[in-house]
């Protein structure tokens, strides 16, 4: 190498070291799986696919909760997944953590409150007009909300003071058989005049209202269809309000909608499992 | 310096030989840019992404704006609870008889929507139409977000999902800017929960990749009470979206941008942007 090229040699060495440095740094710093499938780190796909689950799937609930699942899956709520109301189930399945059941009306109204933007075919109620203050679950079984729901009165009540004239057993549109013995004073305790959006309130003569009522012995399945069954013997228990007015000994307190009712009318709606 | 002809030829030949041989010598130092055929090849136990290609249908005629999809998404994917960090959200459109369009999305719609009398904007307006439009990442086939990422942190999988490598993301927010649908957000530095333990990185809906690769539905689809979200494998002719498409007429959001979104909307009104 002659004198005239020596300066080039030095520059060449520096450039060579620089390029070598870049190549080595790139090799060291680039993750191993980068470029495996494309211009990205290949390991990341498995990282995303391997994240833990929080929600399960509704079909798994049937394995342990079969009766409720069967009831729910043929009801109007069949499109509402169990976890939608009960919360994510993976912790419940794997670690037996209990799932809380929110019985407040606010849960139901999240979907069913009347909003103009909601499709008009979707059942909605105006909560301030539809039994305000009463929990939705009092009348509507969440696992089968239509069965047991007392149909709204679709007609005016003018000149129609005696419901039994038409809806008695000899009338034009008889009430279901489980209404036997009920007097006209209590009809409107459950049946409200047109409170829901009228198109969704099934008329009293609709098949669901007439055939839904059980005709024989009350069974466990329709226990939650409408007023709860009496789960205890009635021997020595003539006065219902003794325990149920104030919730003595764990007895459920009667809801606010029952205000003013006396012990002699309880069994018109509430039947016992052992009679 | 005098360069003789002999010197030029010998040195030139040596240089040329070096240039030809160099890649063979140096290639182990360069990262391989070959395409493996499937995840299955890499890990035989796992699911084969080459067998699937996912699609999503949103039926805006069914959406009731309950927000259950958003709640489920936040729980399933550990999305930060900040109101502007949403992988999916719902927009309410109110169109007056005069043609004026009002759009609102309070906190994305996670708490539901208030009814009109309380909302001052619509009080004196005669309303012609009003409906909800749920939105989420469209997993575009020509994603602008992937195109702009400077570090190769976001990419599209073989089964059609666009994912973000949050360990590689540098938080430059270029992808968030590039997305025309607003589907991406930045995980805030002090987030209470994070999808993968990283903050200051971009995140977006993944169509619950960890669920769909196991044959489950995304959390929002599972949660929707009115079947407004329909998800499935577009390669399977009996999947839910394929069956729905036989009778539904669909449109996509902003088709003119050429992003080729994979979320199809039934009942998309012309005012929806």
XYZ file of C-alpha atoms in Angstrom:
548
model
C 0.000 0.000 0.000
C 1.524 3.278 -1.050
C 1.412 6.580 0.742
C -1.373 7.972 -1.410
C -3.844 5.252 -0.336
C -3.108 5.129 3.379
C -5.833 7.648 4.280
C -8.338 5.567 2.360
C -7.347 2.497 4.321
C -8.071 4.203 7.617
C -11.475 5.406 6.429
C -12.199 1.960 5.050
C -11.449 0.317 8.390
C -13.742 2.726 10.227
C -16.525 2.097 7.722
C -15.982 -1.631 7.960
C -16.164 -1.553 11.755
C -19.320 0.572 11.588
C -21.061 -1.843 9.226
C -19.933 -4.839 11.239
C -21.219 -3.159 14.378
C -24.628 -2.613 12.811
C -24.872 -6.182 11.598
C -23.925 -7.599 14.977
C -26.243 -5.270 16.883
C -29.121 -6.147 14.579
C -28.508 -9.846 15.095
C -28.367 -9.464 18.857
C -31.280 -7.093 19.290
C -33.787 -8.631 16.872
C -35.954 -11.249 18.588
C -35.465 -14.795 17.392
C -38.943 -15.302 16.039
C -39.033 -12.046 14.130
C -39.668 -12.712 10.469
C -40.922 -16.226 11.090
C -44.297 -15.554 9.456
C -43.870 -11.993 8.234
C -42.516 -8.674 9.359
C -43.380 -9.235 12.998
C -42.374 -11.297 15.997
C -43.804 -14.746 15.400
C -44.046 -15.679 19.085
C -46.614 -12.953 19.630
C -49.371 -14.923 17.897
C -49.183 -17.644 20.494
C -49.031 -15.031 23.232
C -52.386 -13.609 22.146
C -53.931 -17.023 21.574
C -52.848 -18.206 25.000
C -54.472 -15.495 27.110
C -56.652 -16.806 29.973
C -60.432 -16.854 29.651
C -62.745 -14.846 31.885
C -66.075 -15.710 30.298
C -67.034 -19.264 29.632
C -69.762 -20.284 27.217
C -73.440 -20.758 27.967
C -73.576 -24.411 26.908
C -71.294 -25.338 29.789
C -73.807 -24.074 32.350
C -76.132 -26.904 31.361
C -73.758 -29.479 32.790
C -74.546 -28.499 36.370
C -77.647 -26.351 36.059
C -79.701 -28.512 33.776
C -83.305 -27.781 34.963
C -82.855 -24.007 34.865
C -81.014 -24.312 31.543
C -83.850 -26.320 30.025
C -86.410 -23.816 31.243
C -84.371 -20.869 30.013
C -83.467 -22.270 26.621
C -87.095 -22.546 25.528
C -88.072 -19.147 26.894
C -88.120 -15.660 25.418
C -84.763 -15.050 27.104
C -83.025 -17.867 25.238
C -80.895 -15.294 23.404
C -79.599 -13.830 26.666
C -76.547 -15.782 27.759
C -76.331 -16.905 31.388
C -73.188 -14.876 31.934
C -74.905 -11.752 30.671
C -76.823 -11.439 33.941
C -74.809 -13.687 36.216
C -71.337 -12.478 35.273
C -68.253 -14.305 33.975
C -68.278 -17.983 34.814
C -64.713 -19.249 34.482
C -63.828 -18.410 38.091
C -67.102 -20.020 39.140
C -66.341 -23.240 37.262
C -62.682 -23.556 38.138
C -62.519 -22.213 41.657
C -66.156 -22.647 42.682
C -66.494 -18.911 43.301
C -70.196 -18.139 43.781
C -71.877 -16.023 41.134
C -73.987 -13.254 42.608
C -77.515 -12.863 41.350
C -78.575 -9.243 41.008
C -82.301 -9.070 41.644
C -82.574 -5.296 41.318
C -84.809 -3.908 38.584
C -81.905 -1.894 37.210
C -80.491 -5.065 35.667
C -83.676 -5.728 33.730
C -84.163 -2.094 32.792
C -80.703 -1.912 31.205
C -82.302 -3.670 28.270
C -86.024 -3.186 28.775
C -86.333 0.500 29.615
C -88.217 2.359 26.937
C -85.880 4.193 24.556
C -86.913 5.648 21.227
C -83.771 4.306 19.564
C -84.637 0.719 20.428
C -86.444 -1.325 17.795
C -90.179 -1.029 18.356
C -90.559 -4.809 18.260
C -88.347 -5.152 21.324
C -90.345 -5.423 24.610
C -89.880 -2.234 26.576
C -91.562 -0.659 29.589
C -91.583 2.833 30.997
C -90.283 2.071 34.460
C -92.052 4.998 36.107
C -95.421 3.709 34.900
C -94.996 -0.049 35.043
C -95.314 -1.099 38.710
C -92.743 1.423 39.964
C -90.941 0.307 43.069
C -91.674 -3.363 42.496
C -88.772 -5.618 41.587
C -89.235 -7.052 38.093
C -88.582 -10.557 39.360
C -91.722 -10.413 41.489
C -93.854 -11.200 38.447
C -91.376 -12.089 35.715
C -89.265 -15.186 36.111
C -85.964 -14.246 34.453
C -85.551 -17.787 33.151
C -88.964 -17.644 31.540
C -90.235 -14.085 31.599
C -93.463 -14.572 29.655
C -94.924 -17.526 31.494
C -96.449 -16.325 34.729
C -96.352 -12.705 33.629
C -99.836 -11.379 34.408
C -101.073 -10.024 31.033
C -101.943 -6.344 30.985
C -105.580 -5.366 30.558
C -105.870 -4.389 26.888
C -109.331 -2.862 27.129
C -110.891 0.085 28.884
C -112.430 -0.601 32.285
C -115.377 1.716 31.795
C -118.597 -0.169 32.386
C -116.591 -3.272 33.173
C -116.514 -3.422 36.932
C -117.131 -7.170 37.203
C -114.207 -9.000 35.615
C -115.810 -12.382 36.239
C -118.742 -11.544 33.977
C -116.501 -12.318 30.988
C -113.537 -14.005 32.623
C -115.331 -16.303 35.032
C -115.517 -20.038 34.331
C -118.844 -19.629 32.480
C -117.828 -16.450 30.696
C -116.717 -15.683 27.143
C -112.990 -15.699 27.929
C -112.482 -17.720 31.095
C -109.465 -17.094 33.279
C -106.963 -19.960 33.628
C -107.988 -22.742 36.009
C -105.467 -21.798 38.664
C -107.406 -18.558 39.170
C -110.308 -20.533 40.675
C -111.818 -18.891 43.744
C -110.314 -15.477 43.090
C -112.636 -12.536 43.509
C -112.800 -9.380 41.428
C -111.170 -7.227 44.112
C -107.804 -8.783 43.541
C -107.665 -8.999 39.711
C -105.997 -5.636 39.358
C -103.403 -6.399 41.952
C -101.588 -8.328 39.223
C -103.214 -7.221 35.989
C -102.464 -3.604 35.187
C -104.292 -1.666 32.497
C -102.023 -1.484 29.401
C -98.791 -0.550 31.225
C -96.222 -1.991 28.803
C -96.010 -0.833 25.188
C -99.358 -2.202 24.041
C -97.989 -4.188 21.128
C -95.950 -6.355 23.445
C -98.519 -7.054 26.161
C -100.080 -10.392 25.197
C -103.881 -10.200 25.192
C -105.556 -12.317 27.827
C -106.800 -14.743 25.214
C -103.340 -15.443 23.795
C -102.175 -19.073 23.856
C -99.258 -18.343 26.167
C -101.510 -16.822 28.816
C -104.213 -19.464 28.688
C -102.168 -22.636 28.425
C -99.275 -21.507 30.581
C -101.255 -21.887 33.779
C -100.668 -25.298 35.314
C -103.869 -27.265 35.701
C -102.702 -30.009 38.011
C -100.425 -30.291 40.981
C -97.890 -27.538 41.149
C -94.438 -28.899 40.277
C -90.992 -27.595 40.981
C -90.567 -26.336 37.406
C -93.417 -23.901 37.581
C -92.597 -23.050 41.124
C -91.136 -19.783 39.965
C -93.871 -19.177 37.374
C -95.723 -16.320 39.052
C -96.274 -16.215 42.815
C -93.799 -18.486 44.620
C -95.089 -21.746 46.034
C -95.287 -22.236 49.787
C -92.260 -24.417 50.567
C -93.358 -25.423 54.063
C -96.212 -27.301 55.659
C -99.175 -25.197 56.700
C -99.894 -27.162 59.857
C -100.064 -24.740 62.742
C -99.392 -21.860 60.443
C -102.686 -20.054 59.914
C -101.456 -16.494 60.067
C -99.024 -15.874 57.201
C -98.293 -12.300 58.247
C -96.973 -13.461 61.606
C -93.682 -14.450 59.975
C -93.809 -12.812 56.576
C -94.667 -9.281 57.601
C -91.367 -8.719 59.292
C -89.264 -11.586 58.016
C -89.106 -13.516 61.271
C -86.972 -16.683 61.272
C -85.724 -16.064 57.753
C -89.162 -15.938 56.156
C -89.148 -13.764 53.007
C -90.695 -10.362 53.687
C -93.791 -9.737 51.608
C -93.066 -7.210 48.826
C -94.390 -3.645 48.880
C -96.904 -4.482 46.169
C -98.716 -6.713 48.688
C -99.433 -3.812 51.061
C -102.879 -4.029 52.587
C -103.378 -7.725 51.880
C -104.458 -9.858 54.792
C -103.619 -13.484 55.569
C -106.873 -14.829 54.144
C -105.997 -13.856 50.555
C -102.425 -15.250 50.488
C -103.389 -18.706 49.350
C -105.443 -17.466 46.472
C -102.141 -16.936 44.653
C -99.609 -18.917 46.651
C -100.106 -22.672 46.534
C -98.268 -25.211 48.678
C -96.045 -28.013 47.359
C -97.711 -30.478 49.712
C -101.434 -29.989 49.961
C -1.370 6.063 -8.121
C -1.092 4.137 -11.272
C -3.615 1.370 -11.635
C -2.351 -1.125 -14.122
C -4.734 -3.188 -16.202
C -3.543 -6.316 -14.426
C -4.188 -4.736 -11.031
C -7.697 -3.680 -12.057
C -8.627 -7.131 -13.336
C -7.217 -9.087 -10.398
C -8.552 -6.800 -7.716
C -11.866 -6.441 -9.504
C -12.292 -10.200 -9.760
C -11.439 -10.642 -6.097
C -13.946 -7.939 -5.155
C -16.655 -9.488 -7.290
C -16.043 -12.927 -5.829
C -16.273 -11.404 -2.383
C -19.588 -9.741 -3.189
C -21.037 -12.997 -4.475
C -19.828 -15.080 -1.564
C -20.595 -12.527 1.138
C -24.347 -13.254 1.490
C -23.617 -16.919 1.949
C -21.114 -16.101 4.665
C -23.044 -13.345 6.275
C -26.606 -14.693 5.971
C -26.636 -16.439 9.334
C -26.191 -12.966 10.718
C -29.342 -11.693 9.029
C -32.814 -12.580 10.240
C -34.713 -14.968 8.075
C -37.635 -13.499 6.223
C -39.168 -16.745 5.096
C -42.868 -17.492 5.454
C -43.660 -20.611 7.405
C -46.925 -22.162 6.285
C -48.814 -22.262 9.531
C -48.657 -21.899 13.249
C -49.261 -25.611 13.170
C -45.852 -26.181 11.668
C -44.230 -24.336 14.492
C -46.226 -25.944 17.284
C -48.104 -29.066 16.175
C -50.239 -29.088 19.326
C -51.834 -25.764 18.602
C -54.614 -24.847 16.293
C -53.943 -24.472 12.579
C -54.502 -20.906 11.536
C -54.365 -21.809 7.885
C -57.735 -23.555 8.169
C -59.749 -20.541 9.273
C -60.689 -17.075 8.106
C -63.028 -15.155 10.353
C -65.821 -12.721 9.601
C -68.207 -10.614 11.662
C -71.707 -9.360 11.027
C -73.398 -6.564 12.955
C -77.163 -6.234 12.704
C -77.944 -2.628 13.556
C -81.673 -3.300 13.297
C -81.437 -5.445 16.419
C -79.081 -3.462 18.646
C -80.806 -2.073 21.744
C -77.842 -0.114 23.063
C -77.720 -1.956 26.386
C -73.915 -1.863 26.595
C -73.567 -5.473 27.705
C -71.076 -6.102 24.901
C -68.786 -3.405 26.260
C -68.960 -4.705 29.814
C -68.126 -8.224 28.652
C -65.236 -6.977 26.508
C -63.703 -4.986 29.331
C -63.882 -7.956 31.675
C -62.673 -10.560 29.216
C -59.768 -8.593 27.781
C -58.713 -6.567 30.828
C -59.315 -3.330 28.989
C -58.543 -0.250 31.125
C -61.657 1.205 32.689
C -61.041 4.715 31.404
C -64.067 5.827 29.356
C -62.030 6.551 26.235
C -60.325 3.165 26.222
C -62.761 1.010 24.343
C -62.188 -1.913 22.056
C -65.842 -1.798 21.051
C -68.436 0.904 21.497
C -71.980 1.879 20.570
C -73.079 5.042 18.800
C -76.613 6.373 18.857
C -77.818 8.168 15.758
C -80.801 10.499 15.914
C -81.993 11.880 12.609
C -84.484 14.703 12.641
C -87.198 15.234 10.088
C -85.122 18.110 8.712
C -82.255 15.734 8.059
C -80.078 16.894 10.939
C -77.975 14.110 12.401
C -77.089 13.875 16.081
C -74.592 11.267 17.201
C -73.768 10.471 20.776
C -71.834 7.780 22.546
C -71.680 8.519 26.300
C -68.578 6.692 27.569
C -68.962 4.525 24.511
C -72.409 3.457 25.665
C -71.193 1.212 28.444
C -73.745 2.590 30.904
C -76.579 2.539 28.433
C -78.168 5.639 26.989
C -80.501 8.156 28.608
C -83.883 8.684 27.092
C -84.616 11.696 25.013
C -86.522 14.002 27.368
C -83.384 14.314 29.486
C -81.209 15.055 26.512
C -81.463 18.741 25.746
C -80.267 18.455 22.178
C -83.291 16.557 20.944
C -85.944 18.173 23.079
C -87.561 20.314 20.401
C -86.647 18.197 17.461
C -89.071 16.012 15.561
C -87.292 12.744 15.164
C -87.584 10.732 11.989
C -85.180 7.899 12.788
C -83.135 6.761 15.711
C -81.001 3.674 16.098
C -77.850 2.238 17.604
C -74.702 1.233 15.731
C -72.206 -0.943 17.575
C -68.673 -0.657 16.280
C -65.430 -2.530 16.756
C -62.186 -3.189 14.915
C -62.958 -4.182 11.340
C -59.831 -6.389 11.004
C -59.331 -4.897 7.555
C -57.848 -6.998 4.808
C -55.795 -3.994 3.735
C -55.114 -2.476 7.125
C -53.729 1.063 7.211
C -52.584 0.500 10.780
C -50.260 -2.330 9.747
C -48.950 -0.286 6.851
C -47.787 2.607 9.011
C -46.242 0.803 11.962
C -42.570 1.782 11.988
C -41.346 -1.182 14.028
C -43.417 -4.112 12.806
C -45.415 -4.301 16.009
C -48.790 -4.764 14.371
C -49.538 -7.421 11.821
C -52.208 -9.598 10.314
C -52.419 -13.283 11.157
C -53.171 -15.950 8.595
C -56.684 -16.333 9.959
C -57.484 -12.697 9.293
C -57.015 -11.011 12.642
C -54.867 -7.897 13.080
C -52.900 -8.082 16.320
C -50.547 -5.747 18.175
C -47.275 -7.029 19.632
C -47.342 -4.934 22.771
C -43.816 -5.903 23.755
C -42.545 -4.441 20.515
C -44.845 -1.404 20.263
C -43.044 1.850 20.986
C -46.209 3.889 21.555
C -45.696 6.293 18.662
C -49.503 6.330 18.046
C -49.102 6.343 14.279
C -51.481 3.403 13.949
C -54.062 5.083 16.155
C -53.943 8.054 13.826
C -54.037 5.884 10.734
C -57.131 3.910 11.615
C -60.079 5.601 9.887
C -62.583 3.919 12.189
C -61.082 5.007 15.485
C -60.760 1.416 16.576
C -57.398 1.774 18.306
C -56.485 3.461 21.545
C -53.415 3.867 23.696
C -53.215 1.973 26.992
C -52.798 4.856 29.445
C -49.585 4.973 31.491
C -51.412 4.578 34.798
C -54.042 2.112 33.678
C -55.615 -0.027 36.409
C -55.763 -3.114 34.238
C -53.915 -3.799 31.015
C -54.520 -6.375 28.289
C -51.015 -7.823 28.378
C -49.273 -6.046 31.196
C -47.849 -3.229 29.058
C -48.778 0.436 29.311
C -48.132 3.193 26.826
C -48.765 0.838 23.908
C -51.463 0.673 21.269
C -54.310 -1.761 21.789
C -57.416 -2.750 19.884
C -60.094 -5.329 19.532
C -58.724 -8.733 18.582
C -62.108 -10.420 18.052
C -61.073 -12.237 21.248
C -58.322 -14.148 19.492
C -57.743 -16.244 22.614
C -61.369 -17.388 22.491
C -61.910 -17.913 18.776
C -58.808 -20.052 18.418
C -60.419 -22.382 20.940
C -63.702 -22.489 19.064
C -65.531 -20.085 21.386
C -67.258 -16.856 20.441
C -65.857 -13.403 21.197
C -67.082 -12.062 24.526
C -69.229 -9.352 22.950
C -70.973 -11.851 20.684
C -71.616 -14.148 23.617
C -72.983 -11.258 25.669
C -75.257 -9.638 23.130
C -78.831 -10.443 24.227
C -80.467 -9.717 20.887
C -78.096 -11.430 18.448
C -76.945 -8.168 16.941
C -73.393 -9.514 16.642
C -72.752 -12.587 14.547
C -69.331 -14.177 14.349
C -67.966 -17.180 12.545
C -65.500 -18.780 10.193
C -66.144 -17.528 6.671
C -64.600 -20.701 5.268
C -67.367 -22.772 6.847
C -70.527 -22.480 4.727
C -72.675 -23.357 7.746
C -71.251 -20.699 10.027
C -73.581 -18.080 11.446
C -72.384 -15.153 9.329
C -72.448 -17.165 6.111
C -76.005 -18.251 6.807
C -77.081 -14.725 7.731
C -75.520 -13.335 4.565
C -77.748 -15.458 2.385
C -80.725 -13.297 3.282
C -79.183 -10.109 4.581
C -77.978 -7.205 2.481
C -74.848 -5.701 3.956
C -72.557 -2.736 3.723
C -69.258 -1.841 5.328
C -68.020 1.337 6.936
C -66.100 3.751 4.709
C -65.629 1.333 1.803
C -64.157 4.065 -0.393
C -60.989 4.154 1.685
C -59.939 0.776 0.344
C -59.282 -0.764 3.743
C -61.428 -3.834 2.930
C -63.037 -4.131 6.371
C -64.303 -7.536 7.434
C -67.188 -6.363 9.614
C -70.385 -6.314 7.571
C -73.304 -4.207 8.712
C -76.932 -5.080 8.172
C -79.166 -2.043 8.101
C -76.417 0.555 7.859
C -78.113 3.892 7.359
C -76.567 6.347 4.934
C -75.776 8.852 7.726
C -73.572 6.425 9.629
C -69.961 7.441 9.232
